[in-house]
Every structure is written in C-alpha cells, then in structure tokens.
Short mmCIF file of C-alpha atoms in Angstrom, two decimals:
data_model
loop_
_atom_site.label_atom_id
_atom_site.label_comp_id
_atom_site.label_asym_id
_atom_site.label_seq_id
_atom_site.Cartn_x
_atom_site.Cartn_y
_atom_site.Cartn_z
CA UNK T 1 223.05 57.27 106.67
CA UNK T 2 225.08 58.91 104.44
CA UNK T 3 228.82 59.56 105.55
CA UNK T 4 231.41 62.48 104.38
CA UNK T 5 234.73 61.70 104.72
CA UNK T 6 238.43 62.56 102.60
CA UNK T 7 238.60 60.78 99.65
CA UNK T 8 240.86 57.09 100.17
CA UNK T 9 242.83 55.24 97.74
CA UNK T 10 239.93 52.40 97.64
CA UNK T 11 237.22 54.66 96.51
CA UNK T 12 238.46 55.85 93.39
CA UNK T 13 237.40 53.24 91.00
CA UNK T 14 233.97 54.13 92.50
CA UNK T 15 234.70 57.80 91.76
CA UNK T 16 235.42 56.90 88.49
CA UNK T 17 232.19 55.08 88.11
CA UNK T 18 230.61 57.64 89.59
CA UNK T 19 231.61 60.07 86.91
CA UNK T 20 230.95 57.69 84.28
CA UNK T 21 227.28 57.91 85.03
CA UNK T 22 225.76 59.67 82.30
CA UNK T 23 223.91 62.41 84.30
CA UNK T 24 226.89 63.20 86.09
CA UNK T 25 229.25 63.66 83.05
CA UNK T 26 226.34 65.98 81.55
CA UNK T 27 226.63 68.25 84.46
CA UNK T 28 230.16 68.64 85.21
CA UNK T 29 233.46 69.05 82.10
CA UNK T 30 234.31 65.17 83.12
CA UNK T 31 234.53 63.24 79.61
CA UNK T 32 233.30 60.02 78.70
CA UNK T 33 234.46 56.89 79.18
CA UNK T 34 237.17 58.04 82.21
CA UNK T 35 240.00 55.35 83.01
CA UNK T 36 240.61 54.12 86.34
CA UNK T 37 245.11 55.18 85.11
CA UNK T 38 243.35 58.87 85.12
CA UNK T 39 241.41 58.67 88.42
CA UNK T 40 244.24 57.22 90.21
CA UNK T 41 246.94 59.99 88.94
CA UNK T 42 244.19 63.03 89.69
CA UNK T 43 243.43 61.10 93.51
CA UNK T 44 247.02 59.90 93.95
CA UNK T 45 248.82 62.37 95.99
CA UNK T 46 246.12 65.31 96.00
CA UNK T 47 248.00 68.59 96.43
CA UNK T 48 247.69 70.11 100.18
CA UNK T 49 245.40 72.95 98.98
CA UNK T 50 242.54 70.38 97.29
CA UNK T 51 240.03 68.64 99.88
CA UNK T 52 238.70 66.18 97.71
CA UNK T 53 235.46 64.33 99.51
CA UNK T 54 233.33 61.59 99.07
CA UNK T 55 229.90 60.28 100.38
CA UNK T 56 229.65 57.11 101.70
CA UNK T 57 226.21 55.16 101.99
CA UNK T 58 227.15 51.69 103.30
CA UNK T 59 230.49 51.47 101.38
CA UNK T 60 228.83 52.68 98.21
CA UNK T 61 230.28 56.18 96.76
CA UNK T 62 227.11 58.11 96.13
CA UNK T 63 228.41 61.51 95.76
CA UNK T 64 232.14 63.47 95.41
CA UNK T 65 233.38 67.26 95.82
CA UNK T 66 236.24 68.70 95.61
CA UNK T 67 237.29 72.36 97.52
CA UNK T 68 239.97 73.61 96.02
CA UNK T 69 241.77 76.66 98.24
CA UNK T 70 243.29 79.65 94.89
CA UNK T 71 247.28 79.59 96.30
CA UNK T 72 247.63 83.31 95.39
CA UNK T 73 248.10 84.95 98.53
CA UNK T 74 245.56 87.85 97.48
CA UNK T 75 242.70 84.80 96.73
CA UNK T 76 243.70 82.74 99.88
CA UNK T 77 240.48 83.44 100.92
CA UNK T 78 238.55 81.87 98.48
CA UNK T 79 238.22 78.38 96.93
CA UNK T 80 236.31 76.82 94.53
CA UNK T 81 234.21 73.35 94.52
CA UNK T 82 233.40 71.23 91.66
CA UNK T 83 231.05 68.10 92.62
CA UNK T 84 228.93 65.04 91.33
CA UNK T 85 226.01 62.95 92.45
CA UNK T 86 226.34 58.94 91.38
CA UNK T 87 222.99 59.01 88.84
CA UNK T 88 220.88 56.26 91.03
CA UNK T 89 221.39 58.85 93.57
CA UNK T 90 220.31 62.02 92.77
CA UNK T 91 217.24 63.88 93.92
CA UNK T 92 218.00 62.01 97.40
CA UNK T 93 219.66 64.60 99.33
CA UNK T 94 223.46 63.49 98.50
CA UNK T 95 224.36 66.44 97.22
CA UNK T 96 222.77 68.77 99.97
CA UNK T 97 224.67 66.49 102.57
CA UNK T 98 228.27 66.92 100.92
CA UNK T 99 227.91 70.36 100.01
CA UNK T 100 226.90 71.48 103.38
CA UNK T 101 230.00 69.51 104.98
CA UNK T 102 232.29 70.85 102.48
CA UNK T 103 231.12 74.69 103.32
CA UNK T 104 231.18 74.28 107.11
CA UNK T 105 235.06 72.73 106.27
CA UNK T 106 235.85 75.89 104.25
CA UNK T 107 233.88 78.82 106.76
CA UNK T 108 235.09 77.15 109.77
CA UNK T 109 237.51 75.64 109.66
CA UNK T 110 240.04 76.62 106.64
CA UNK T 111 238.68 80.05 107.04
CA UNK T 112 237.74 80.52 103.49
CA UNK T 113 234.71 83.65 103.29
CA UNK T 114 234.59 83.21 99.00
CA UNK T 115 233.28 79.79 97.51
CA UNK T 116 232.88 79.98 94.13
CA UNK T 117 231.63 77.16 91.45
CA UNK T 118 230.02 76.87 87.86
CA UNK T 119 227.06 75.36 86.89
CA UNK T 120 225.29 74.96 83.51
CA UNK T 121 222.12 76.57 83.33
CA UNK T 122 220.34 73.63 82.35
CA UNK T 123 220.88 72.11 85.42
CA UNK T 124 217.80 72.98 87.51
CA UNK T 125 218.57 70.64 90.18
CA UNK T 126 222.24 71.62 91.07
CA UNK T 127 220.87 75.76 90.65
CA UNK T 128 218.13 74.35 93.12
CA UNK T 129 220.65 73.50 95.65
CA UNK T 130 223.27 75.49 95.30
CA UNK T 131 220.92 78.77 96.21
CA UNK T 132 219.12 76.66 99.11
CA UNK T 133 222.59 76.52 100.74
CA UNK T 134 223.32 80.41 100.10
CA UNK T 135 225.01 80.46 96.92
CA UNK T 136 224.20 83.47 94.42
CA UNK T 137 223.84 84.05 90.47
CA UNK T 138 227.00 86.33 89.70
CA UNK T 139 226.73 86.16 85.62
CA UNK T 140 226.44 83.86 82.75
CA UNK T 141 229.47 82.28 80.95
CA UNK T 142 228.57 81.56 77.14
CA UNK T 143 229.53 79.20 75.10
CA UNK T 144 231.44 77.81 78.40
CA UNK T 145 231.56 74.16 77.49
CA UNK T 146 231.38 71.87 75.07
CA UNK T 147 229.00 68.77 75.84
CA UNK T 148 227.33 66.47 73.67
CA UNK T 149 228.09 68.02 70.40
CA UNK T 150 226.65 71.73 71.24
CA UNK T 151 228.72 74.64 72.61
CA UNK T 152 226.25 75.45 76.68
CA UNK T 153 226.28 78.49 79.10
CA UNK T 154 227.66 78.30 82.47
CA UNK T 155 226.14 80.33 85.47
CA UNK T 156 229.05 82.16 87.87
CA UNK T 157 227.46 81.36 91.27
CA UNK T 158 229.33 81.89 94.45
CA UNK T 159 228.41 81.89 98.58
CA UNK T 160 230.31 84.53 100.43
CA UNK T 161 230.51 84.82 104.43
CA UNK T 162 230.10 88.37 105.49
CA UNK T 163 232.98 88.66 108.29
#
C-alpha cells in the first residue's frame, strides 16, 4: 500500500533517483544527471510555505509533490504543485494517490481554493489525471521549456474550490 507522508532527510537520495529517471525528467524542468549536494540543499530546511511529499511503497520512493502556498497576501489563497512518478512506477496509480492527498491538504486543511500547475502537452498521462481529479485547461504556454534539444508548450491547468 502506498503511503503519503512529508518528505524526511533519508528519502532524498531516492528523490533524486527518482528524478533521474528518464520519464520523469521529460515531464517536469528537472535536468539531467541531478546531484545528491543539489537535492539535499533544495530538501534541507524547506521553507514553511512548501509541503514537499513523498510516496512510500515499502520504503521505496515511488512518487514526490511539492505544494507550494504564493506568500503574497492577495495569492494566499492559492498554491501551486509540481510532481513526479519514479519511471517503474507510472501508470500504477502513484500519482492519483499523492495528488489526491496533496489537494485534500491544501482544500482542507491549509485552506487554499486555487491550485495551479503546468504540464507539457505531450504528456497524455499527467493531462489524464490531472482532469480526473478536477483540474481544468486554462491556456497554452509556447515555447515554455526547453527539453531534449527542442523548445515544447506547456498547458496552464488549475483546480479551483468554489467556496
């Protein structure tokens, strides 16, 4: 059974291997070959508006998210995720298990009603699950990235909770 749970100091060379994983660096702006210096400065004292979550199948990281709350007092509402699937694990319901943890976190309990994310438009699968758990298409962002020697759109998506 797959468990959510904060990020901890021991998981993050598995974090790191997790976004080492070719499918998972092609979906998100992580670039290749991370070092475990960088994983432990970004996960070392995470600042008091990040969540940053992993999940946990048997002590293995499959899957990591973080919810980041905007500080501007006018965009307190609102926060932003940015996530990864470990590559042997995707297609297996990880992602649909952290996601859904990290939005009940936000909507009830950090009382965030705005999540917002990006997602390339090639990626079918994330699209897939992102709308599944309520999220919306709110525009295109060309020429948003640069991955694998081409310039690649973006989709705006976002899930807001109707108060």
């Amino acid at each position: 059974m797959i468990e959510v749970r904060p990020t901890e100091q021991a998981d993050i060379e598995q974090i790191r291997n997790l976004y080492a994983g070719a499918k998972a660096q092609a979906g998100t702006l992580q670039l290749p070959l991370p070092s475990l210096a960088m994983w432990q400065k970004r996960l070392t004292n995470i600042p008091s508006n990040v969540h940053s979550l992993v999940a946990d199948l048997d002590g293995r990281i499959v899957g990591q998210l973080g919810l980041v709350i905007e500080e501007n007092p006018r965009r307190k509402h609102v926060a932003s995720i940015g996530m990864a699937v470990h590559d042997d694990f995707q297609g297996q319901g990880v992602g649909s298990v952290i996601l859904a943890a990290a939005i009940d976190l936000a909507e009830n309990w950090l009382n965030i009603s705005r999540i917002e994310l990006t997602v390339y438009t090639d990626n079918e699968a994330g699209i897939a699950l992102y709308k599944k758990l309520g999220f919306v298409e709110e525009g295109i962002a060309h020429q948003f990235a640069f991955r694998n020697g081409e310039l690649v759109d973006a989709l705006y998506m976002a899930k807001v909770r109707h108060m």
